[in-house]
Amino acid sequence: MREALWGEWTKAWTGCAWAVLTSIAVFMSLVTSFGYAAEGDKRIGTGQSDIAVITDDVVRSWMMTFLFASLFGALLVTREYSSGSVSRSVLLTGRSRLFTAKLLVGTAVGTLSGLLAVLLAAVSSWVTLAGYDRSPEWTSETSLIALGVFACNVLAAPWGVFIGWIIRHQIGAVGTLMALTLLLDPALQRLVPDAAKYLLTIAMSSLYRDVHTDLLSPSVALLVIAGWLSAAGFAAHRLFRSRDIT
């Protein structure tokens, strides 16, 4: 198993996919952070908000990094199908060990992504607000938001790995994750909010303490996320064991 883990860990950093995804995630989060800082400065000036709320908004903006953690997880699986090397990996490693190794490595990379997101969220709260001669006010609520951002990255990575095993096509898996996160789930949240709060990405909103009022409690959201991951993991493992490799 050690060799399988090392092999998958090496594959994870081969090529430029991780660098591209990280760069895009950081860029988008940073731009959003500057936007919250600029808008927050105006709201503070008119007495509509305070620096603690704006600090929370800036830190919360790094939640979008979890999308890229899930995309990395999907690519960790699907690029082997795209290159045709998955048959060789199965032959050398075995299906069960390959499935477990990719899941563990994907989750480990999601953990690193979460740590980077929290670090940059803290730095950005100082940098963006300094542009308006303000300093962030880091409260216990801000710490909970940062913890939620970290948790979403850790949980999103295995979700992406499972989607990769289920769909097996690189563009299909990436398109599915982006459509669910950016289009379908937000749309359902507006149309049927009572039901949509049980969707995976909407449940994640509870972890980073989104200001939306109709969300699950963090403890219930964790149970819902666990249910989605369990269902996806079961389907992914069953399909991987039963379908042809190519």
Short mmCIF file of C-alpha atoms in Angstrom, two decimals:
data_model
loop_
_atom_site.label_atom_id
_atom_site.label_comp_id
_atom_site.label_asym_id
_atom_site.label_seq_id
_atom_site.Cartn_x
_atom_site.Cartn_y
_atom_site.Cartn_z
CA MET A 1 0.00 0.00 0.00
CA ARG A 2 2.90 2.31 0.74
CA GLU A 3 4.13 2.04 -2.85
CA ALA A 4 0.61 2.72 -4.15
CA LEU A 5 0.29 5.84 -2.01
CA TRP A 6 3.70 7.11 -3.05
CA GLY A 7 2.90 6.45 -6.69
CA GLU A 8 -0.38 8.35 -6.53
CA TRP A 9 1.24 11.17 -4.54
CA THR A 10 3.85 11.50 -7.27
CA LYS A 11 1.19 11.49 -9.97
CA ALA A 12 -0.72 14.23 -8.12
CA TRP A 13 2.12 16.69 -8.62
CA THR A 14 3.02 15.62 -12.15
CA GLY A 15 2.13 18.17 -14.80
CA CYS A 16 0.76 21.64 -14.23
CA ALA A 17 -2.87 20.89 -13.30
CA TRP A 18 -2.32 21.55 -9.60
CA ALA A 19 -0.54 24.84 -10.33
CA VAL A 20 -3.23 26.02 -12.75
CA LEU A 21 -6.08 25.16 -10.38
CA THR A 22 -4.32 26.75 -7.40
CA SER A 23 -3.53 29.91 -9.35
CA ILE A 24 -7.13 30.32 -10.53
CA ALA A 25 -8.51 29.64 -7.03
CA VAL A 26 -6.17 32.18 -5.43
CA PHE A 27 -6.85 34.78 -8.11
CA MET A 28 -10.63 34.48 -7.88
CA SER A 29 -10.63 34.51 -4.08
CA LEU A 30 -8.28 37.46 -3.95
CA VAL A 31 -10.35 39.49 -6.39
CA THR A 32 -13.46 38.74 -4.35
CA SER A 33 -11.64 39.73 -1.17
CA PHE A 34 -10.73 43.11 -2.65
CA GLY A 35 -14.36 43.52 -3.71
CA TYR A 36 -15.63 42.84 -0.20
CA ALA A 37 -13.06 45.23 1.24
CA ALA A 38 -14.04 48.02 -1.16
CA GLU A 39 -17.75 47.53 -0.62
CA GLY A 40 -17.22 47.16 3.12
CA ASP A 41 -15.32 50.43 3.32
CA LYS A 42 -18.33 52.22 1.83
CA ARG A 43 -20.77 50.45 4.17
CA ILE A 44 -18.67 51.31 7.20
CA GLY A 45 -18.55 54.91 6.04
CA THR A 46 -22.34 55.10 5.93
CA GLY A 47 -22.76 53.28 9.24
CA GLN A 48 -24.33 50.17 7.66
CA SER A 49 -21.67 47.72 8.80
CA ASP A 50 -18.56 47.38 10.97
CA ILE A 51 -15.04 46.11 10.51
CA ALA A 52 -15.75 42.72 12.13
CA VAL A 53 -18.46 41.92 9.56
CA ILE A 54 -16.24 43.01 6.68
CA THR A 55 -13.39 40.86 8.00
CA ASP A 56 -15.76 37.89 8.04
CA ASP A 57 -16.78 38.59 4.44
CA VAL A 58 -13.17 38.74 3.25
CA VAL A 59 -12.26 35.46 4.98
CA ARG A 60 -15.47 33.80 3.75
CA SER A 61 -14.63 34.72 0.13
CA TRP A 62 -11.94 32.00 0.17
CA MET A 63 -14.63 29.33 0.34
CA MET A 64 -14.58 29.14 -3.47
CA THR A 65 -11.28 27.28 -3.23
CA PHE A 66 -13.23 24.13 -2.41
CA LEU A 67 -14.45 23.96 -6.02
CA PHE A 68 -10.88 23.68 -7.21
CA ALA A 69 -10.08 21.06 -4.56
CA SER A 70 -12.92 18.95 -5.97
CA LEU A 71 -11.73 19.54 -9.55
CA PHE A 72 -8.24 18.37 -8.58
CA GLY A 73 -9.73 15.21 -7.08
CA ALA A 74 -11.63 14.51 -10.29
CA LEU A 75 -8.56 15.10 -12.46
CA LEU A 76 -6.50 12.76 -10.27
CA VAL A 77 -8.73 9.95 -11.53
CA THR A 78 -9.91 10.98 -14.98
CA ARG A 79 -6.59 11.93 -16.50
CA GLU A 80 -5.54 8.29 -16.23
CA TYR A 81 -8.57 7.37 -18.30
CA SER A 82 -7.74 10.12 -20.78
CA SER A 83 -4.16 8.92 -21.18
CA GLY A 84 -5.12 5.25 -21.16
CA SER A 85 -2.78 4.50 -18.28
CA VAL A 86 -5.50 3.37 -15.87
CA SER A 87 -5.25 -0.23 -17.10
CA ARG A 88 -1.56 -0.31 -16.22
CA SER A 89 -2.26 1.22 -12.80
CA VAL A 90 -4.89 -1.41 -12.07
CA LEU A 91 -2.56 -4.18 -13.23
CA LEU A 92 0.31 -2.98 -11.03
CA THR A 93 -1.66 -1.90 -7.97
CA GLY A 94 -4.98 -3.73 -7.93
CA ARG A 95 -8.40 -2.15 -7.97
CA SER A 96 -8.98 -1.88 -4.24
CA ARG A 97 -5.57 -0.46 -3.44
CA LEU A 98 -5.73 1.96 -6.37
CA PHE A 99 -9.19 3.18 -5.30
CA THR A 100 -8.04 3.68 -1.70
CA ALA A 101 -4.75 5.31 -2.66
CA LYS A 102 -6.40 7.89 -4.92
CA LEU A 103 -8.99 8.65 -2.25
CA LEU A 104 -6.35 9.19 0.44
CA VAL A 105 -4.06 11.24 -1.80
CA GLY A 106 -6.97 13.34 -3.06
CA THR A 107 -8.05 14.04 0.51
CA ALA A 108 -4.49 14.90 1.51
CA VAL A 109 -4.25 17.42 -1.32
CA GLY A 110 -7.63 18.83 -0.24
CA THR A 111 -6.19 19.27 3.25
CA LEU A 112 -3.23 21.19 1.86
CA SER A 113 -5.64 23.29 -0.18
CA GLY A 114 -7.63 24.05 2.97
CA LEU A 115 -4.53 25.09 4.91
CA LEU A 116 -3.42 27.36 2.05
CA ALA A 117 -6.91 28.90 1.82
CA VAL A 118 -6.99 29.71 5.55
CA LEU A 119 -3.48 31.16 5.47
CA LEU A 120 -4.24 33.36 2.47
CA ALA A 121 -7.62 34.34 3.90
CA ALA A 122 -5.90 35.68 7.01
CA VAL A 123 -3.25 37.49 4.97
CA SER A 124 -5.82 38.95 2.57
CA SER A 125 -7.88 40.35 5.44
CA TRP A 126 -4.90 42.48 6.40
CA VAL A 127 -3.77 43.36 2.88
CA THR A 128 -7.14 44.28 1.39
CA LEU A 129 -8.33 46.34 4.36
CA ALA A 130 -4.96 48.07 4.68
CA GLY A 131 -5.70 49.67 1.32
CA TYR A 132 -8.49 51.62 3.07
CA ASP A 133 -6.44 52.42 6.19
CA ARG A 134 -8.31 49.83 8.20
CA SER A 135 -7.23 46.77 10.18
CA PRO A 136 -9.26 43.55 10.37
CA GLU A 137 -11.07 42.58 13.55
CA TRP A 138 -10.56 38.82 13.92
CA THR A 139 -13.31 37.47 16.17
CA SER A 140 -14.34 33.96 17.23
CA GLU A 141 -16.89 34.06 14.39
CA THR A 142 -14.06 34.75 11.93
CA SER A 143 -12.19 31.71 13.26
CA LEU A 144 -15.26 29.53 12.76
CA ILE A 145 -15.62 30.79 9.17
CA ALA A 146 -11.94 30.01 8.50
CA LEU A 147 -12.41 26.54 10.00
CA GLY A 148 -15.41 26.02 7.71
CA VAL A 149 -13.39 27.04 4.65
CA PHE A 150 -10.74 24.51 5.64
CA ALA A 151 -13.32 21.74 6.19
CA CYS A 152 -14.98 22.38 2.82
CA ASN A 153 -11.66 21.93 1.02
CA VAL A 154 -10.96 18.67 2.85
CA LEU A 155 -14.45 17.30 2.11
CA ALA A 156 -14.64 18.54 -1.49
CA ALA A 157 -11.54 16.63 -2.60
CA PRO A 158 -12.93 13.10 -2.05
CA TRP A 159 -16.19 14.27 -3.62
CA GLY A 160 -14.23 15.11 -6.75
CA VAL A 161 -12.39 11.76 -6.63
CA PHE A 162 -15.70 9.88 -6.45
CA ILE A 163 -17.19 11.90 -9.32
CA GLY A 164 -14.08 11.10 -11.33
CA TRP A 165 -14.49 7.36 -10.76
CA ILE A 166 -18.20 7.52 -11.61
CA ILE A 167 -17.95 9.59 -14.82
CA ARG A 168 -14.40 8.57 -15.86
CA HIS A 169 -14.30 11.29 -18.54
CA GLN A 170 -12.17 14.33 -17.78
CA ILE A 171 -14.33 17.00 -19.40
CA GLY A 172 -17.51 15.31 -18.21
CA ALA A 173 -16.35 15.17 -14.58
CA VAL A 174 -15.05 18.74 -14.57
CA GLY A 175 -18.21 20.02 -16.26
CA THR A 176 -20.43 18.15 -13.82
CA LEU A 177 -18.66 19.56 -10.75
CA MET A 178 -18.72 23.10 -12.11
CA ALA A 179 -22.35 22.86 -13.16
CA LEU A 180 -23.44 21.51 -9.78
CA THR A 181 -21.45 24.08 -7.81
CA LEU A 182 -21.99 27.19 -9.90
CA LEU A 183 -25.33 26.64 -11.64
CA LEU A 184 -27.64 23.85 -10.55
CA ASP A 185 -27.32 23.99 -6.77
CA PRO A 186 -27.54 27.82 -6.54
CA ALA A 187 -30.54 27.79 -8.88
CA LEU A 188 -32.34 25.15 -6.81
CA GLN A 189 -31.53 27.12 -3.69
CA ARG A 190 -33.51 30.02 -5.09
CA LEU A 191 -36.39 27.92 -6.44
CA VAL A 192 -36.84 25.37 -3.62
CA PRO A 193 -34.74 26.55 -0.66
CA ASP A 194 -36.25 24.07 1.83
CA ALA A 195 -35.10 21.11 -0.26
CA ALA A 196 -31.93 22.64 -1.70
CA LYS A 197 -30.32 23.10 1.69
CA TYR A 198 -29.75 19.33 1.70
CA LEU A 199 -27.64 19.49 -1.47
CA LEU A 200 -23.93 18.96 -0.94
CA THR A 201 -22.62 22.38 -1.90
CA ILE A 202 -25.44 24.20 -0.13
CA ALA A 203 -24.81 22.14 3.01
CA MET A 204 -21.20 23.26 2.77
CA SER A 205 -22.47 26.85 3.00
CA SER A 206 -23.40 26.06 6.59
CA LEU A 207 -19.82 25.10 7.40
CA TYR A 208 -18.32 28.42 6.30
CA ARG A 209 -21.27 30.18 7.93
CA ASP A 210 -22.82 31.84 4.93
CA VAL A 211 -25.10 34.70 5.82
CA HIS A 212 -28.01 33.04 4.00
CA THR A 213 -30.77 32.60 6.59
CA ASP A 214 -32.23 29.29 5.39
CA LEU A 215 -29.35 26.90 5.97
CA LEU A 216 -28.82 23.78 8.04
CA SER A 217 -26.99 23.92 11.33
CA PRO A 218 -23.29 22.99 10.96
CA SER A 219 -23.78 19.66 12.77
CA VAL A 220 -26.70 18.63 10.55
CA ALA A 221 -24.83 19.87 7.48
CA LEU A 222 -21.91 17.58 8.36
CA LEU A 223 -24.29 14.62 8.50
CA VAL A 224 -25.77 15.57 5.12
CA ILE A 225 -22.30 15.91 3.58
CA ALA A 226 -21.32 12.54 5.06
CA GLY A 227 -24.42 11.04 3.45
CA TRP A 228 -23.55 12.46 0.03
CA LEU A 229 -19.93 11.29 0.28
CA SER A 230 -21.01 7.82 1.43
CA ALA A 231 -23.48 7.46 -1.46
CA ALA A 232 -21.00 8.74 -4.03
CA GLY A 233 -18.22 6.57 -2.59
CA PHE A 234 -20.40 3.47 -2.70
CA ALA A 235 -21.43 4.14 -6.30
CA ALA A 236 -17.87 4.94 -7.36
CA HIS A 237 -16.42 1.80 -5.78
CA ARG A 238 -19.15 -0.44 -7.14
CA LEU A 239 -18.81 0.93 -10.68
CA PHE A 240 -15.02 0.73 -10.57
CA ARG A 241 -15.19 -2.90 -9.48
CA SER A 242 -17.85 -3.95 -11.98
CA ARG A 243 -17.16 -2.02 -15.17
CA ASP A 244 -14.47 -2.58 -17.74
CA ILE A 245 -11.41 -0.46 -17.14
CA THR A 246 -11.27 1.01 -20.65
#
